[in-house]
mmCIF file of C-alpha atoms in Angstrom:
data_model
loop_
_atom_site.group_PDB
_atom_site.id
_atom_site.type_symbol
_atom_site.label_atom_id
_atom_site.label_comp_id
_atom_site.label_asym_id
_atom_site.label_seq_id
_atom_site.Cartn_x
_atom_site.Cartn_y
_atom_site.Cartn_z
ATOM 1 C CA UNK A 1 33.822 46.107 -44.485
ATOM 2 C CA UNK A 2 36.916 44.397 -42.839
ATOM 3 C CA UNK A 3 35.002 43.834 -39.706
ATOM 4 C CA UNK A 4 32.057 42.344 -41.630
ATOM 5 C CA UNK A 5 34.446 39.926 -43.635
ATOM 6 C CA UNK A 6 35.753 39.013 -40.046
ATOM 7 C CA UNK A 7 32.509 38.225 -38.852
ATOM 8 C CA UNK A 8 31.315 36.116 -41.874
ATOM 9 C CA UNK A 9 34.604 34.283 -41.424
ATOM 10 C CA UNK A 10 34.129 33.718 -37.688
ATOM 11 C CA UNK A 11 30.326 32.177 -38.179
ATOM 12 C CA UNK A 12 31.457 29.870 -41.158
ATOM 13 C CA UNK A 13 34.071 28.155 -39.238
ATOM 14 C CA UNK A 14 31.715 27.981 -36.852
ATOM 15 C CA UNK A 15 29.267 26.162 -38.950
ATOM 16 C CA UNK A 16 32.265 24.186 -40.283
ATOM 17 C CA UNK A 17 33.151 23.215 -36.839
ATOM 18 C CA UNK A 18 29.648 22.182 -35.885
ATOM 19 C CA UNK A 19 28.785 20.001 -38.652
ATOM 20 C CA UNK A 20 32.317 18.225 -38.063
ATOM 21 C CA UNK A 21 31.286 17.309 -34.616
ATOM 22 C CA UNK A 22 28.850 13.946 -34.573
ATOM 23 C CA UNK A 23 25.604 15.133 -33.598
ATOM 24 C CA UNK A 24 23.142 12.909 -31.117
ATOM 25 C CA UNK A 25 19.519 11.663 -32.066
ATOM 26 C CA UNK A 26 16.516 12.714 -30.492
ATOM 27 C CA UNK A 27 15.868 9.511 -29.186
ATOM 28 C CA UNK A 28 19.260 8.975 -27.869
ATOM 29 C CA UNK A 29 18.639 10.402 -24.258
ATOM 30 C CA UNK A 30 20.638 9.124 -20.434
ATOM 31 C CA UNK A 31 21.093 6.095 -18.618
ATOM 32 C CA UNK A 32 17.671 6.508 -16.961
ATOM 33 C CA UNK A 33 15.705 8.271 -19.786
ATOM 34 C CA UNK A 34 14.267 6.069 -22.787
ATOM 35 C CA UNK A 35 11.413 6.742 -25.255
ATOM 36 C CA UNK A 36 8.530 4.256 -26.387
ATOM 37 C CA UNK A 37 10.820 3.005 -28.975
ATOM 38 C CA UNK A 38 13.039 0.685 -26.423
ATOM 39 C CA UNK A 39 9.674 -0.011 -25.273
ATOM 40 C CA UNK A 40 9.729 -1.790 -28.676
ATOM 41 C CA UNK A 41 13.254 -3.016 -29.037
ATOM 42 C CA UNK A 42 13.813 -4.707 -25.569
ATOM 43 C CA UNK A 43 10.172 -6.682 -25.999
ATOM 44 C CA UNK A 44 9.886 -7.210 -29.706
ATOM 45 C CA UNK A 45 11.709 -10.351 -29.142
ATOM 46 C CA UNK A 46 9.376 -11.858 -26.330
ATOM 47 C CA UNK A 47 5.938 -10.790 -28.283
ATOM 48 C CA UNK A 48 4.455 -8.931 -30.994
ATOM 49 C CA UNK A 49 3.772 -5.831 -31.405
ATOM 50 C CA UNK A 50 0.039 -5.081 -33.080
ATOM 51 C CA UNK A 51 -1.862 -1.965 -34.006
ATOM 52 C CA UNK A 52 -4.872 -1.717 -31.969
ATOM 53 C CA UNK A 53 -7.803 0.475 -33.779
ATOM 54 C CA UNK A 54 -8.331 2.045 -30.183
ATOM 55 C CA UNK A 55 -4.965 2.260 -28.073
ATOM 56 C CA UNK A 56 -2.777 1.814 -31.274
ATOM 57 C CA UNK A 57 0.503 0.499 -30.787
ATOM 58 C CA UNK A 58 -0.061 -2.142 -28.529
ATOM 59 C CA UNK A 59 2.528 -5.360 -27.312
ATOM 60 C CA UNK A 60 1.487 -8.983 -26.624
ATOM 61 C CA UNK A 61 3.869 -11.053 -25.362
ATOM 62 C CA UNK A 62 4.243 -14.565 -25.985
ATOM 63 C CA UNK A 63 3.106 -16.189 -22.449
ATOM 64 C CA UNK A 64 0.781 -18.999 -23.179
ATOM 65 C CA UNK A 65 -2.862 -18.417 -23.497
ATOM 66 C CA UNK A 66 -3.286 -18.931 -19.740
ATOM 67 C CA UNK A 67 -1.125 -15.786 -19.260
ATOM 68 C CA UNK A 68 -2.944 -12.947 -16.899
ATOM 69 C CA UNK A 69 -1.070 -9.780 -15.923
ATOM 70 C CA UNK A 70 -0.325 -9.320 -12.552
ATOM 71 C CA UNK A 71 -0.994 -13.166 -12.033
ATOM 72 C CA UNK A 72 1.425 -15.253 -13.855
ATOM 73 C CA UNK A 73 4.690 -15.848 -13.128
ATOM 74 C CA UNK A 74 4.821 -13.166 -10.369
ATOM 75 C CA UNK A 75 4.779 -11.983 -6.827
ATOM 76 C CA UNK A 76 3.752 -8.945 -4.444
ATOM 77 C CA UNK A 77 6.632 -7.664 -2.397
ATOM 78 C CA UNK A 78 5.681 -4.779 -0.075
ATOM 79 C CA UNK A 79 8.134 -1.592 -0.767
ATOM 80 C CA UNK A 80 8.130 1.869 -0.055
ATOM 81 C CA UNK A 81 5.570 2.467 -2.537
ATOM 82 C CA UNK A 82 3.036 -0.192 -1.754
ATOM 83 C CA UNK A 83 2.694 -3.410 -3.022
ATOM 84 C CA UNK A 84 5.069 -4.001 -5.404
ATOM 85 C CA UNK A 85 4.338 -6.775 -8.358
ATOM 86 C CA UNK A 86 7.993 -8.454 -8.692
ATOM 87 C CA UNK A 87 7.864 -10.354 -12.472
ATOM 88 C CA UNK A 88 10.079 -13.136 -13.209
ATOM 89 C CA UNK A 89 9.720 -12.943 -16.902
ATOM 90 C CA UNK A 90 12.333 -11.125 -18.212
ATOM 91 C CA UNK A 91 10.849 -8.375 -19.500
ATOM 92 C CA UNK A 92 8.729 -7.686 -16.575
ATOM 93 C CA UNK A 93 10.147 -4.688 -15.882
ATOM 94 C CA UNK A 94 8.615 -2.399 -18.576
ATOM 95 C CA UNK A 95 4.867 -3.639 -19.153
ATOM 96 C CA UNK A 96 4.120 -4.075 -15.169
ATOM 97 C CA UNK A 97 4.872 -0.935 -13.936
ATOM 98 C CA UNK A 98 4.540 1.407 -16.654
ATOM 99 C CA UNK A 99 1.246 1.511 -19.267
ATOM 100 C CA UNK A 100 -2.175 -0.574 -18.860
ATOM 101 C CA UNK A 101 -3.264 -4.120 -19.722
ATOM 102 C CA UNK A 102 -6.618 -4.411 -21.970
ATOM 103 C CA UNK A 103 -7.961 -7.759 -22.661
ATOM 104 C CA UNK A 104 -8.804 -8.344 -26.383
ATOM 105 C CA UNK A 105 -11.162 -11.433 -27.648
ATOM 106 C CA UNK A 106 -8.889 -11.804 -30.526
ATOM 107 C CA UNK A 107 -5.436 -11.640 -29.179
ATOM 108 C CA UNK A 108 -5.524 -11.592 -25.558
ATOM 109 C CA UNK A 109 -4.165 -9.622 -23.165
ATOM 110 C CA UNK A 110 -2.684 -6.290 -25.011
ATOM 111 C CA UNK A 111 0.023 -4.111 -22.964
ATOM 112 C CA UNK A 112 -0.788 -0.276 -23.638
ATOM 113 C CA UNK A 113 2.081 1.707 -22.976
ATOM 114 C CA UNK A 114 2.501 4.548 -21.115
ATOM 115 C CA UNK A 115 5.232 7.078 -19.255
ATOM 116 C CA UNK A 116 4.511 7.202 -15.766
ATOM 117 C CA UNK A 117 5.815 4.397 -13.416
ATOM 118 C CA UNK A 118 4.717 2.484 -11.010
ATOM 119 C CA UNK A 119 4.552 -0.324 -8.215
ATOM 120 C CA UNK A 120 1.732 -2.031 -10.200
ATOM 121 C CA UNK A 121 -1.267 -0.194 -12.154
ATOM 122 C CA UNK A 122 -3.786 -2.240 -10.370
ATOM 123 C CA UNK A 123 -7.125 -1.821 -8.337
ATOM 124 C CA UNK A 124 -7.407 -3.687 -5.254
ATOM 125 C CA UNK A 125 -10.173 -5.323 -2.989
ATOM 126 C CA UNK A 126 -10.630 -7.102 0.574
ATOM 127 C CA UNK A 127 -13.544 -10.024 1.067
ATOM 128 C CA UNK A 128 -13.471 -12.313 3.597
ATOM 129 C CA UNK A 129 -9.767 -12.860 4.432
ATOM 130 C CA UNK A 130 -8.796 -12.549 1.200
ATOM 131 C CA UNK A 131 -7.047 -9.515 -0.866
ATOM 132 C CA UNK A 132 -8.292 -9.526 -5.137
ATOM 133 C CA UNK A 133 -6.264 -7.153 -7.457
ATOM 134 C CA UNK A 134 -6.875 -6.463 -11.268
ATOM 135 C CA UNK A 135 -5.476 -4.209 -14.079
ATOM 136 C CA UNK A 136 -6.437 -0.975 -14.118
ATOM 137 C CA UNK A 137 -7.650 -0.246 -18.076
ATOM 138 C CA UNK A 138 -6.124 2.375 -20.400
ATOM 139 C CA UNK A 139 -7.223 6.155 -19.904
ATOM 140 C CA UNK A 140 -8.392 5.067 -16.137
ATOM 141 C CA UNK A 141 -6.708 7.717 -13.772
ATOM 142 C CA UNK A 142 -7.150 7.105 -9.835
ATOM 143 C CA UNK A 143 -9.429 9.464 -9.717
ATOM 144 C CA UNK A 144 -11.794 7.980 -12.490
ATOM 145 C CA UNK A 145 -11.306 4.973 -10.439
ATOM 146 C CA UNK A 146 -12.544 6.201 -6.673
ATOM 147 C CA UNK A 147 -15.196 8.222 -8.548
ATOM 148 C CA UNK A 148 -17.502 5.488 -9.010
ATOM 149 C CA UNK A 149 -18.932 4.587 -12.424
ATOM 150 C CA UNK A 150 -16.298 2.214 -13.692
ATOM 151 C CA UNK A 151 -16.267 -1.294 -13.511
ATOM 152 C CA UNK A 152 -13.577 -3.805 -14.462
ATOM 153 C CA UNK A 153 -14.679 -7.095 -15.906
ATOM 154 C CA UNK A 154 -14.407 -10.262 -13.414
ATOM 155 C CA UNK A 155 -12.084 -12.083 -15.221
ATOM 156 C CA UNK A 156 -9.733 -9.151 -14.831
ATOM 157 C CA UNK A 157 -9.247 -10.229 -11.178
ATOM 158 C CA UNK A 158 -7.417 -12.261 -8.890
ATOM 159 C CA UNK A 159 -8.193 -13.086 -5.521
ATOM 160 C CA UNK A 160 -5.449 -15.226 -3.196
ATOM 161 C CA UNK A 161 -5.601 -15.557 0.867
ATOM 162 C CA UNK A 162 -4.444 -12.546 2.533
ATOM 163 C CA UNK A 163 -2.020 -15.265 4.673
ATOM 164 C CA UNK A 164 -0.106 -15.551 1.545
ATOM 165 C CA UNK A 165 -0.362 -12.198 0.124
ATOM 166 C CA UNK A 166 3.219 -11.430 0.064
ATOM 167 C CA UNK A 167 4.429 -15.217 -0.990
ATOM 168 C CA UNK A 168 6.693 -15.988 -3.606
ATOM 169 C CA UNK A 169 4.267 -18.915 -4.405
ATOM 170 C CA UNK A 170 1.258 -16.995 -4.434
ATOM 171 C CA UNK A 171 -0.044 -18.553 -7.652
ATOM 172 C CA UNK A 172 -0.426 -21.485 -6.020
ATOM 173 C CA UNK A 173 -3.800 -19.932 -3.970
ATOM 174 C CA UNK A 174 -5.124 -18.465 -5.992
ATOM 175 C CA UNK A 175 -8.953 -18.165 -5.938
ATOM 176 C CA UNK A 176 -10.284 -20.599 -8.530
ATOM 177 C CA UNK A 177 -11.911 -18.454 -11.440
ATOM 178 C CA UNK A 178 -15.747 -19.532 -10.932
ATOM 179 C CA UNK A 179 -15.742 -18.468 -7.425
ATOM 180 C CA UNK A 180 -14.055 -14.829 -7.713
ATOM 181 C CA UNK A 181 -17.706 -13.298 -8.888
ATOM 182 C CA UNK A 182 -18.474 -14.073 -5.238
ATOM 183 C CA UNK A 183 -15.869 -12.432 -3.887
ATOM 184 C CA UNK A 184 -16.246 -9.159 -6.165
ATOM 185 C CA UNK A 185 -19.192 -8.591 -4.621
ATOM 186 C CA UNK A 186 -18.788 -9.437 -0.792
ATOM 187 C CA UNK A 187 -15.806 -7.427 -1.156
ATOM 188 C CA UNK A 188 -14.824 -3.791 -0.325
ATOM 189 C CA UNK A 189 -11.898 -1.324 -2.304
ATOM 190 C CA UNK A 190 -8.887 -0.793 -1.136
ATOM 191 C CA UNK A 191 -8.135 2.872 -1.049
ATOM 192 C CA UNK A 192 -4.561 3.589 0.043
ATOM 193 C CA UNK A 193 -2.858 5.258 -1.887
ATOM 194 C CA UNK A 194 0.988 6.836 -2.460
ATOM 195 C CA UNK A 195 1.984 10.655 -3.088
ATOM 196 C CA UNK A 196 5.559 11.950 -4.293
ATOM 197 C CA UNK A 197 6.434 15.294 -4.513
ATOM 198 C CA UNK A 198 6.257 14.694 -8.321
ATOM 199 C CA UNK A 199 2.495 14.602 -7.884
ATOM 200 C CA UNK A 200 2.635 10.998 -8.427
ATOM 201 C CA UNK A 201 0.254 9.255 -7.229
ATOM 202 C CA UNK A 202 -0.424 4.928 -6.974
ATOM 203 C CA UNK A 203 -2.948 2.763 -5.312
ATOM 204 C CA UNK A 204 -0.580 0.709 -2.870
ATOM 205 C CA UNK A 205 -2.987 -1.980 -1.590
ATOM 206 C CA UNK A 206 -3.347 -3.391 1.951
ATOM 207 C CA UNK A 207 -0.428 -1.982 4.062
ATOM 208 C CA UNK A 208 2.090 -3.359 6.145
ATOM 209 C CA UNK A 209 -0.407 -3.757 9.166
ATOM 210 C CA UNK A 210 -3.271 -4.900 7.761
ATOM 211 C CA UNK A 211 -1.098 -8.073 6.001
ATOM 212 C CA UNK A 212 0.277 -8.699 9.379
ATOM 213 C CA UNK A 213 -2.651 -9.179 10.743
ATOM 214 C CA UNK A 214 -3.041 -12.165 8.032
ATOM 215 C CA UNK A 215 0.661 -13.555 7.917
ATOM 216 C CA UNK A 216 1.384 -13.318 11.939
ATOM 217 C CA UNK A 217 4.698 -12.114 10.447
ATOM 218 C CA UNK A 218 6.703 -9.056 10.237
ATOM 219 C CA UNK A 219 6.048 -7.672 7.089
ATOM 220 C CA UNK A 220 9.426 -6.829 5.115
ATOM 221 C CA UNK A 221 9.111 -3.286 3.788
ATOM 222 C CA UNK A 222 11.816 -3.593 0.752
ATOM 223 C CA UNK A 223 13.847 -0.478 -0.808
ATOM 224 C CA UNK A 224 13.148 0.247 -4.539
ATOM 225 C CA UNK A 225 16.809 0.138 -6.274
ATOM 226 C CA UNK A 226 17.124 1.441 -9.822
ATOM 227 C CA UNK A 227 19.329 -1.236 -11.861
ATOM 228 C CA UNK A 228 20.951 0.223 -14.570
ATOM 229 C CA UNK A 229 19.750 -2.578 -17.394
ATOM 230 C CA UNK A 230 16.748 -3.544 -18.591
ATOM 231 C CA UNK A 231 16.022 -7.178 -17.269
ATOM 232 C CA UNK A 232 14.140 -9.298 -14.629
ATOM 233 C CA UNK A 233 13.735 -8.032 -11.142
ATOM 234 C CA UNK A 234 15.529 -9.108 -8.411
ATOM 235 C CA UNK A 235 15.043 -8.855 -4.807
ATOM 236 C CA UNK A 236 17.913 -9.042 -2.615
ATOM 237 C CA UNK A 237 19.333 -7.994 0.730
ATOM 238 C CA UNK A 238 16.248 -6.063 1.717
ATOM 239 C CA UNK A 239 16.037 -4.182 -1.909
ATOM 240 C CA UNK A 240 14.176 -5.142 -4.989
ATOM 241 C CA UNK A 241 16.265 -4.195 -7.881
ATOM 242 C CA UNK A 242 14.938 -2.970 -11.383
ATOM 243 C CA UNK A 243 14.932 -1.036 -14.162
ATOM 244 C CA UNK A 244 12.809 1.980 -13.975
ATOM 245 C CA UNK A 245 13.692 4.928 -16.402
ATOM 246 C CA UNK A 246 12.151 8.056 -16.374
ATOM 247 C CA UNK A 247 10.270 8.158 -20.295
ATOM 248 C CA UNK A 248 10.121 11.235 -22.293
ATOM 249 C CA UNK A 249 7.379 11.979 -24.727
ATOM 250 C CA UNK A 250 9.142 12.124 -28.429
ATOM 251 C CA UNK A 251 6.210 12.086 -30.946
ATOM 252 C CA UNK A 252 8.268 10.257 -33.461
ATOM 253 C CA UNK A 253 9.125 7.708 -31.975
ATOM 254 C CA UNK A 254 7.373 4.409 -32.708
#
């Protein structure tokens, strides 16, 4: 009976002791692991967020109606991963390289999110001298993509000179929209890809090489740095610097 009393003691000031203690959150994870809900916290202030009857949660950000991902205040910089799309909005780190884009008639371009990152979820085409890119939809893997059978709309892409592929003032050769249906269809996909050992896997775009070929230049092949804050990207003695968390799947969170 003693030793029973004993034990009965032992495990109640062990439940004393635990409940004393501040406990941590579900959602309150590492440096470098977040859930969707600072998805919604860091961008809430630069859009809206809207439920979508098909993708629900879904973020659009306040960028002017001429606003096109991948397109708008923006450049490619080739990395170890491919081309890399380097935002200067400050919140370009989050709906660029992780999630789709979906165009909607009513609000516009809708950000999907997603956990897996990446360079830049985009599909990519060659035509005449000139590279064309374009979000890759919700629910599209890479192999739905090479497997025929899917089309994204033309006013998805964007087509620029391959000469100026990699400049930081891209947006100003771009392809003017009447004249990219022409292109879509003179042009051939871009199939190179990137593997990790974590059976990741992106579409990287034209490599090194084949830009050079364009630009006459050495093309600078720049080191992926994780910051340790959300905010805009930076590139900077040879490394492009942002904020890419690993995400882990908590159903409640918003």
């Amino acid at each position: 009976m003693k030793i029973l009393n004993k034990l009965l003691g032992t495990a109640l000031l062990a439940l004393v002791i635990m409940l004393a203690v501040p406990q941590k959150t579900k959602a309150q994870f590492g440096d470098d692991e977040i859930s969707f809900q600072t998805f919604y916290d860091e961008l809430s202030p630069y859009g809206t967020w809207i439920e979508d009857p098909e993708y629900g949660d879904v973020w659009v950000p306040d960028a002017g109606s001429d606003f096109r991902p991948y397109a708008t205040n923006g450049h490619w910089v080739v990395t170890d991963y491919g081309n890399t799309w380097v935002s200067d909005y400050e919140w370009g780190w989050a709906p660029f390289h992780y999630g789709r884009w979906h165009f909607d008639d009513y609000y516009g371009w809708e950000w999907v999110p997603d956990y897996e990152w990446g360079p830049a979820w985009v599909d990519w085409r060659s035509a005449d001298g000139y590279y064309g890119w374009a979000p890759l939809t919700p629910g599209i893997s890479l192999d739905i993509a090479f497997g025929g059978g899917y089309t994204i709309p033309d006013n998805y892409w964007v087509f620029a000179p391959g000469a100026y592929i990699t400049s930081p003032y891209i947006y100003n050769y771009y392809v003017p929209r009447t004249r990219i249906a022409g292109y879509m269809h003179r042009g051939n996909f871009i199939r190179n890809t990137y593997a990790d050992n974590g059976n990741h896997r992106y579409i990287t775009g034209p490599r090194p090489n084949e830009i050079q070929r364009f630009t006459h230049n050495r093309v600078n092949v720049y080191h992926i740095n994780n910051a340790s804050r959300p905010g805009s990207v930076r590139v900077q003695n040879n490394q492009v610097n942002i904020y890419r968390p690993r995400v882990q799947r908590v159903p409640e969170a918003r």
